[in-house]
XYZ file of C-alpha atoms in Angstrom:
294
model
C -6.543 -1.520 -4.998
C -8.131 -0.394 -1.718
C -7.395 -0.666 1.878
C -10.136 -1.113 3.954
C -13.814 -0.762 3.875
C -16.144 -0.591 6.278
C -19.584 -2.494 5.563
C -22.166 -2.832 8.158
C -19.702 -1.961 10.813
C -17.362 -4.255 10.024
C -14.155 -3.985 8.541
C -13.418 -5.906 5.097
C -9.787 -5.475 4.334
C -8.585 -8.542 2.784
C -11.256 -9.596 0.012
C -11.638 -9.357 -3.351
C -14.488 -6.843 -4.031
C -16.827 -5.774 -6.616
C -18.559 -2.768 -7.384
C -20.836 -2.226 -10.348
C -17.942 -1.701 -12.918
C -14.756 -1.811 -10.791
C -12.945 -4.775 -8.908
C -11.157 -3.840 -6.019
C -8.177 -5.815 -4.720
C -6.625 -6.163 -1.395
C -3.215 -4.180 -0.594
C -2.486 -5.624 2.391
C -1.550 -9.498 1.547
C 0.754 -9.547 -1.185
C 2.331 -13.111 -0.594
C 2.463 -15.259 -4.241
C -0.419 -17.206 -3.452
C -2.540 -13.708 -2.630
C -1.543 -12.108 -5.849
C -1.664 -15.472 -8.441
C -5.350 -15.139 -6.653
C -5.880 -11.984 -7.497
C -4.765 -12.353 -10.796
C -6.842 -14.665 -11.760
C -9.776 -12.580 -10.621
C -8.719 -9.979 -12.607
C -8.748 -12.220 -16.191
C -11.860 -13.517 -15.685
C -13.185 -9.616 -14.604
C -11.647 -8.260 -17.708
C -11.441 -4.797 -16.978
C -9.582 -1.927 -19.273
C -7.723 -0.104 -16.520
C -5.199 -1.049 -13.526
C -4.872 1.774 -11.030
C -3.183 1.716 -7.802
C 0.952 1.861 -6.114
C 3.532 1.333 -8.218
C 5.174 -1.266 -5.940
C 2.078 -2.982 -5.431
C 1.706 -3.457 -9.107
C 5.096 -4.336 -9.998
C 5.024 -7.171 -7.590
C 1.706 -8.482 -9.707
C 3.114 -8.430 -12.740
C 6.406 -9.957 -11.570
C 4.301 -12.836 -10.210
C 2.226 -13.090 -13.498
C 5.733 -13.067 -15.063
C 7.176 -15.653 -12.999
C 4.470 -18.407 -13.332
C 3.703 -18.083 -16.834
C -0.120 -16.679 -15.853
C -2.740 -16.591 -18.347
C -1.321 -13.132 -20.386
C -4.029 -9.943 -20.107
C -3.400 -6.338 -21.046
C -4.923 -3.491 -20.188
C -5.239 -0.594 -22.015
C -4.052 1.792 -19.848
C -2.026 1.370 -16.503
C -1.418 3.954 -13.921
C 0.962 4.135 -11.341
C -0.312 6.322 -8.071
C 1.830 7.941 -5.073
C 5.373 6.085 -5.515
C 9.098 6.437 -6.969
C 9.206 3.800 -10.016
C 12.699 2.331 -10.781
C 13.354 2.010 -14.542
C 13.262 -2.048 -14.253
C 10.222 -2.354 -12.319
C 8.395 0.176 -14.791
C 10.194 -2.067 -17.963
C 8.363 -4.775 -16.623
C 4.818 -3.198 -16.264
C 4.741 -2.474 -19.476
C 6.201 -5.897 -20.911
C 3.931 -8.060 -18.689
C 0.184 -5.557 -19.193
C 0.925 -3.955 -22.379
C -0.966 -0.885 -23.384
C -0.277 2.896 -22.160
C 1.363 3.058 -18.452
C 1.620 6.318 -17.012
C 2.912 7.713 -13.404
C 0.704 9.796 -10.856
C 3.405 10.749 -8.625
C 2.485 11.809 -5.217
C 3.066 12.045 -1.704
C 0.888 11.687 2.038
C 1.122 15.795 2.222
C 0.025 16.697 -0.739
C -1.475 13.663 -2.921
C -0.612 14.348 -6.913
C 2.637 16.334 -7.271
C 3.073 15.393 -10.759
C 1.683 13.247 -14.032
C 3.386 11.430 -17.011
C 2.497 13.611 -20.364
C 2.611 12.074 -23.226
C 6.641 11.595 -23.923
C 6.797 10.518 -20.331
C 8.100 13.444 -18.446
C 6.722 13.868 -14.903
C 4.999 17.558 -15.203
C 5.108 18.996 -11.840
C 1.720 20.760 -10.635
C 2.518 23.886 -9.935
C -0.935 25.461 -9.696
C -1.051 23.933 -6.151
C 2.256 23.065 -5.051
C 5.960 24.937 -4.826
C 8.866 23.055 -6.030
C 12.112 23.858 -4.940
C 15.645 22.517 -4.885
C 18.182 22.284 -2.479
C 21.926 20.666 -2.384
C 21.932 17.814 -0.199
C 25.464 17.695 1.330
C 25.181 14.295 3.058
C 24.140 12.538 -0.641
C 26.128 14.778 -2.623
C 23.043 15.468 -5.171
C 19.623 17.780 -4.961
C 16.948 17.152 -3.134
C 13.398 18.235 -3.421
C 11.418 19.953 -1.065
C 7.299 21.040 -1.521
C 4.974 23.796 -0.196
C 1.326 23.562 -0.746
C -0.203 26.361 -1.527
C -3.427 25.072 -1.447
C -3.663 25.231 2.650
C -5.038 28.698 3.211
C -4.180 28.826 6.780
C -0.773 28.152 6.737
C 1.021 27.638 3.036
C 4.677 27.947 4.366
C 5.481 24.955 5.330
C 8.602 22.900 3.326
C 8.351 19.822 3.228
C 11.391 17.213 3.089
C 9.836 14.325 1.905
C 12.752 12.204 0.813
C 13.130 12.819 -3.127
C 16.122 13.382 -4.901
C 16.287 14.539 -8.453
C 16.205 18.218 -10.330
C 13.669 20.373 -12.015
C 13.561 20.999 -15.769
C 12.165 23.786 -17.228
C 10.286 22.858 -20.854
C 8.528 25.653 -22.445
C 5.469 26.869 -19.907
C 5.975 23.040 -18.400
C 8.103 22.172 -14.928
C 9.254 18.709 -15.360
C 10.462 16.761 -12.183
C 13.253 14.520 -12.710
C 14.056 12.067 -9.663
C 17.039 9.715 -9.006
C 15.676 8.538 -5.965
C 12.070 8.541 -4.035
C 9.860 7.176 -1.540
C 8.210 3.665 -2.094
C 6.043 1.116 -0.201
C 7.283 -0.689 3.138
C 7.096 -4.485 2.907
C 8.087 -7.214 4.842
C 7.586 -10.655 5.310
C 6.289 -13.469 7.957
C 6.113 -17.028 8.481
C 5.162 -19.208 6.311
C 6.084 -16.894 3.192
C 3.377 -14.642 3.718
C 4.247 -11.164 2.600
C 2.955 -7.837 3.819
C 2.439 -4.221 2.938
C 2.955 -2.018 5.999
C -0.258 -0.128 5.249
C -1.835 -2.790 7.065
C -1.514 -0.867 10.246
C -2.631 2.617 9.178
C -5.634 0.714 7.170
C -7.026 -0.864 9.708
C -6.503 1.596 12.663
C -8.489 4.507 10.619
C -11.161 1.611 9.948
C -11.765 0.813 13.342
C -11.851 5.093 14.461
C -14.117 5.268 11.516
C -16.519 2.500 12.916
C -16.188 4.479 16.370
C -16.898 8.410 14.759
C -13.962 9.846 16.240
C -10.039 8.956 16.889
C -9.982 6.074 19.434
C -6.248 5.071 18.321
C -4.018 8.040 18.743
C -0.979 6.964 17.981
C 0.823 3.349 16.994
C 3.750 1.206 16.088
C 4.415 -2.196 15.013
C 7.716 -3.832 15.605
C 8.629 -7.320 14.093
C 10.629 -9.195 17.024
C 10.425 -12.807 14.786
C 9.300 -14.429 11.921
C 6.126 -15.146 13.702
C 5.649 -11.820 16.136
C 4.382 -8.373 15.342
C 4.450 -6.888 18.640
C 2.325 -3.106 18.768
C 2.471 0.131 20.787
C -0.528 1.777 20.826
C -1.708 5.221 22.081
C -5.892 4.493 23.000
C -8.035 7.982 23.642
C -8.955 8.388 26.829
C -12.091 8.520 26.261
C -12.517 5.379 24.753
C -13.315 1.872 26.372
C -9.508 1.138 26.117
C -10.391 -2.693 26.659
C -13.099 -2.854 23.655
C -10.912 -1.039 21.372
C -7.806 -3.176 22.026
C -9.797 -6.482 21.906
C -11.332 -5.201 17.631
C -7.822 -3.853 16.959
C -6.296 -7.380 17.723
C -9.364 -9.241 16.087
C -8.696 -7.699 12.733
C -5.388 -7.981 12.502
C -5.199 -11.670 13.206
C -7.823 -11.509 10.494
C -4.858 -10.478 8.126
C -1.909 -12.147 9.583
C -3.658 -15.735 10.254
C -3.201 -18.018 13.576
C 0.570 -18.221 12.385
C 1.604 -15.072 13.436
C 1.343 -13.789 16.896
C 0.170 -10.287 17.706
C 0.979 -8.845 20.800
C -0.524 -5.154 21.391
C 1.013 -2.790 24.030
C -0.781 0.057 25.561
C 1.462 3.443 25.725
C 1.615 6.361 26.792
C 3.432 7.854 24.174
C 5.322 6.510 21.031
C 8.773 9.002 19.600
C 9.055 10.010 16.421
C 11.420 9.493 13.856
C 14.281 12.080 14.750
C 14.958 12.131 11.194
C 11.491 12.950 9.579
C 9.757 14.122 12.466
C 6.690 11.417 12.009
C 5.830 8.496 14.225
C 7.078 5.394 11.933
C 4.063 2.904 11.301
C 6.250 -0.160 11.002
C 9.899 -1.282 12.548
C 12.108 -4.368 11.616
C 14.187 -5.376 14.542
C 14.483 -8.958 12.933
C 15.634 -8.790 9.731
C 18.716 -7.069 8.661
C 18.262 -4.005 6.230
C 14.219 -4.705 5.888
C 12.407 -6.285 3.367
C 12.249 -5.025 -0.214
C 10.119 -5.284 -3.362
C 10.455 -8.877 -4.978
C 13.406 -8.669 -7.017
């Protein structure tokens, strides 16, 4: 699965693509239609190994589950970056078959820890600091990282959201979790359905076509079934108007003529007071947000 790609100086974000060996499928459009699609691209590609988010892959096989798809296994699934319930990892392995194993990671420090062989999560501790600390609030442990790995400054803890305990197995650090972080989703008119990364993807895209950070900061907000409405912080240095106008083009790309976008220039966008970090996506229509296909 990919996000974006940048050919010729334009941005390809919502294609199916193939390169020598490897097909690459869109993670931004993840509505049934997208993913019985892909699917069906991915039968008649044949290939041995399915590698991307969790979430992203769960809600493929669901789909194939769901419509009775032409069956495929692969010989070995793996599972990149996310928290995997029980269920959704149950039916992974019912709908592809073969070996399915769990890269576990996180935006601050990628792989924190990889399914051995009797399925325990080994923690990397060469690189990273696991610690845990009593969460009051959730009555239960929560986990908190350091990377060593950043010479200039290895003392920062990171809360990332995980809840669970450490197990100690032989020379081995296991990482148990009851709860993690997973994909944002959400839905739009005319049953389309939508991974949040949409934003992030195509606003590093477009300061990628430009050779230096011409989007500073930005947040989406769904008002309606049929508006996205975005704050965005331009550089100053950039031809605010130009950038605007491609950051508008590709989303409607995405989204389709059904769905309004409406971007907002700003001055300055506030951060989550409770992780710190400028949230990429906001529901203000639907109560509770939108959650993996259940």
């Amino acid at each position: 699965f990919y996000a974006f790609r940048n050919i010729k100086n334009e941005v390809v974000s919502n294609k199916v693509l193939f390169k020598n060996n490897d097909i690459l499928l869109p993670l931004f459009d993840l509505s049934e239609d997208r993913l019985i699609y892909y699917w069906n691209e991915i039968v008649k590609f044949k290939p041995r190994w399915l590698h991307g988010p969790s979430s992203t892959i769960y809600n493929l096989a669901l789909t194939a589950k769901q419509n009775n798809l032409t069956q495929y296994h692969f010989e070995l699934v793996e599972l990149t970056g996310e928290f995997v319930k029980e269920e959704h990892y149950k039916t992974i392995k019912e709908v592809f078959g073969g070996y399915v194993v769990n890269q576990y990671g996180c935006r601050e420090y990628w792989p924190m820890a990889f399914s051995d062989f009797e399925g325990n999560l080994e923690a990397q501790t060469d690189n990273i600091f696991f610690e845990e600390i009593y969460n009051e609030k959730y009555n239960t442990n929560e986990l908190l990282i350091t990377t060593l790995k950043n010479d200039a400054w290895p003392l920062v803890r990171y809360r990332i959201g995980d809840f669970g305990s450490l197990k100690f197995i032989g020379e081995k650090v296991t990482v148990n979790l009851k709860s993690g972080r997973t994909a944002d989703f959400f839905s739009m008119a005319g049953g389309k359905y939508f991974n949040a990364i949409v934003f992030s993807g195509v606003s590093r895209a477009i300061c990628e076509i430009y050779g230096y950070n011409v989007i500073l900061q930005y947040q989406f907000v769904k008002e309606a079934q049929d508006l996205l409405v975005g704050y965005v912080k331009l550089n100053l240095q950039c031809n605010k108007k130009e950038v605007m106008l491609r950051f508008s083009k590709e989303l409607n790309r995405i989204f389709g003529d059904a769905i309004r976008i409406k971007l907002v220039e700003s001055d300055y966008i506030c951060p989550d007071s409770k992780t710190g970090k400028t949230r990429d996506f906001k529901n203000n229509c639907d109560s509770g947000g939108d959650k993996n296909r259940t």
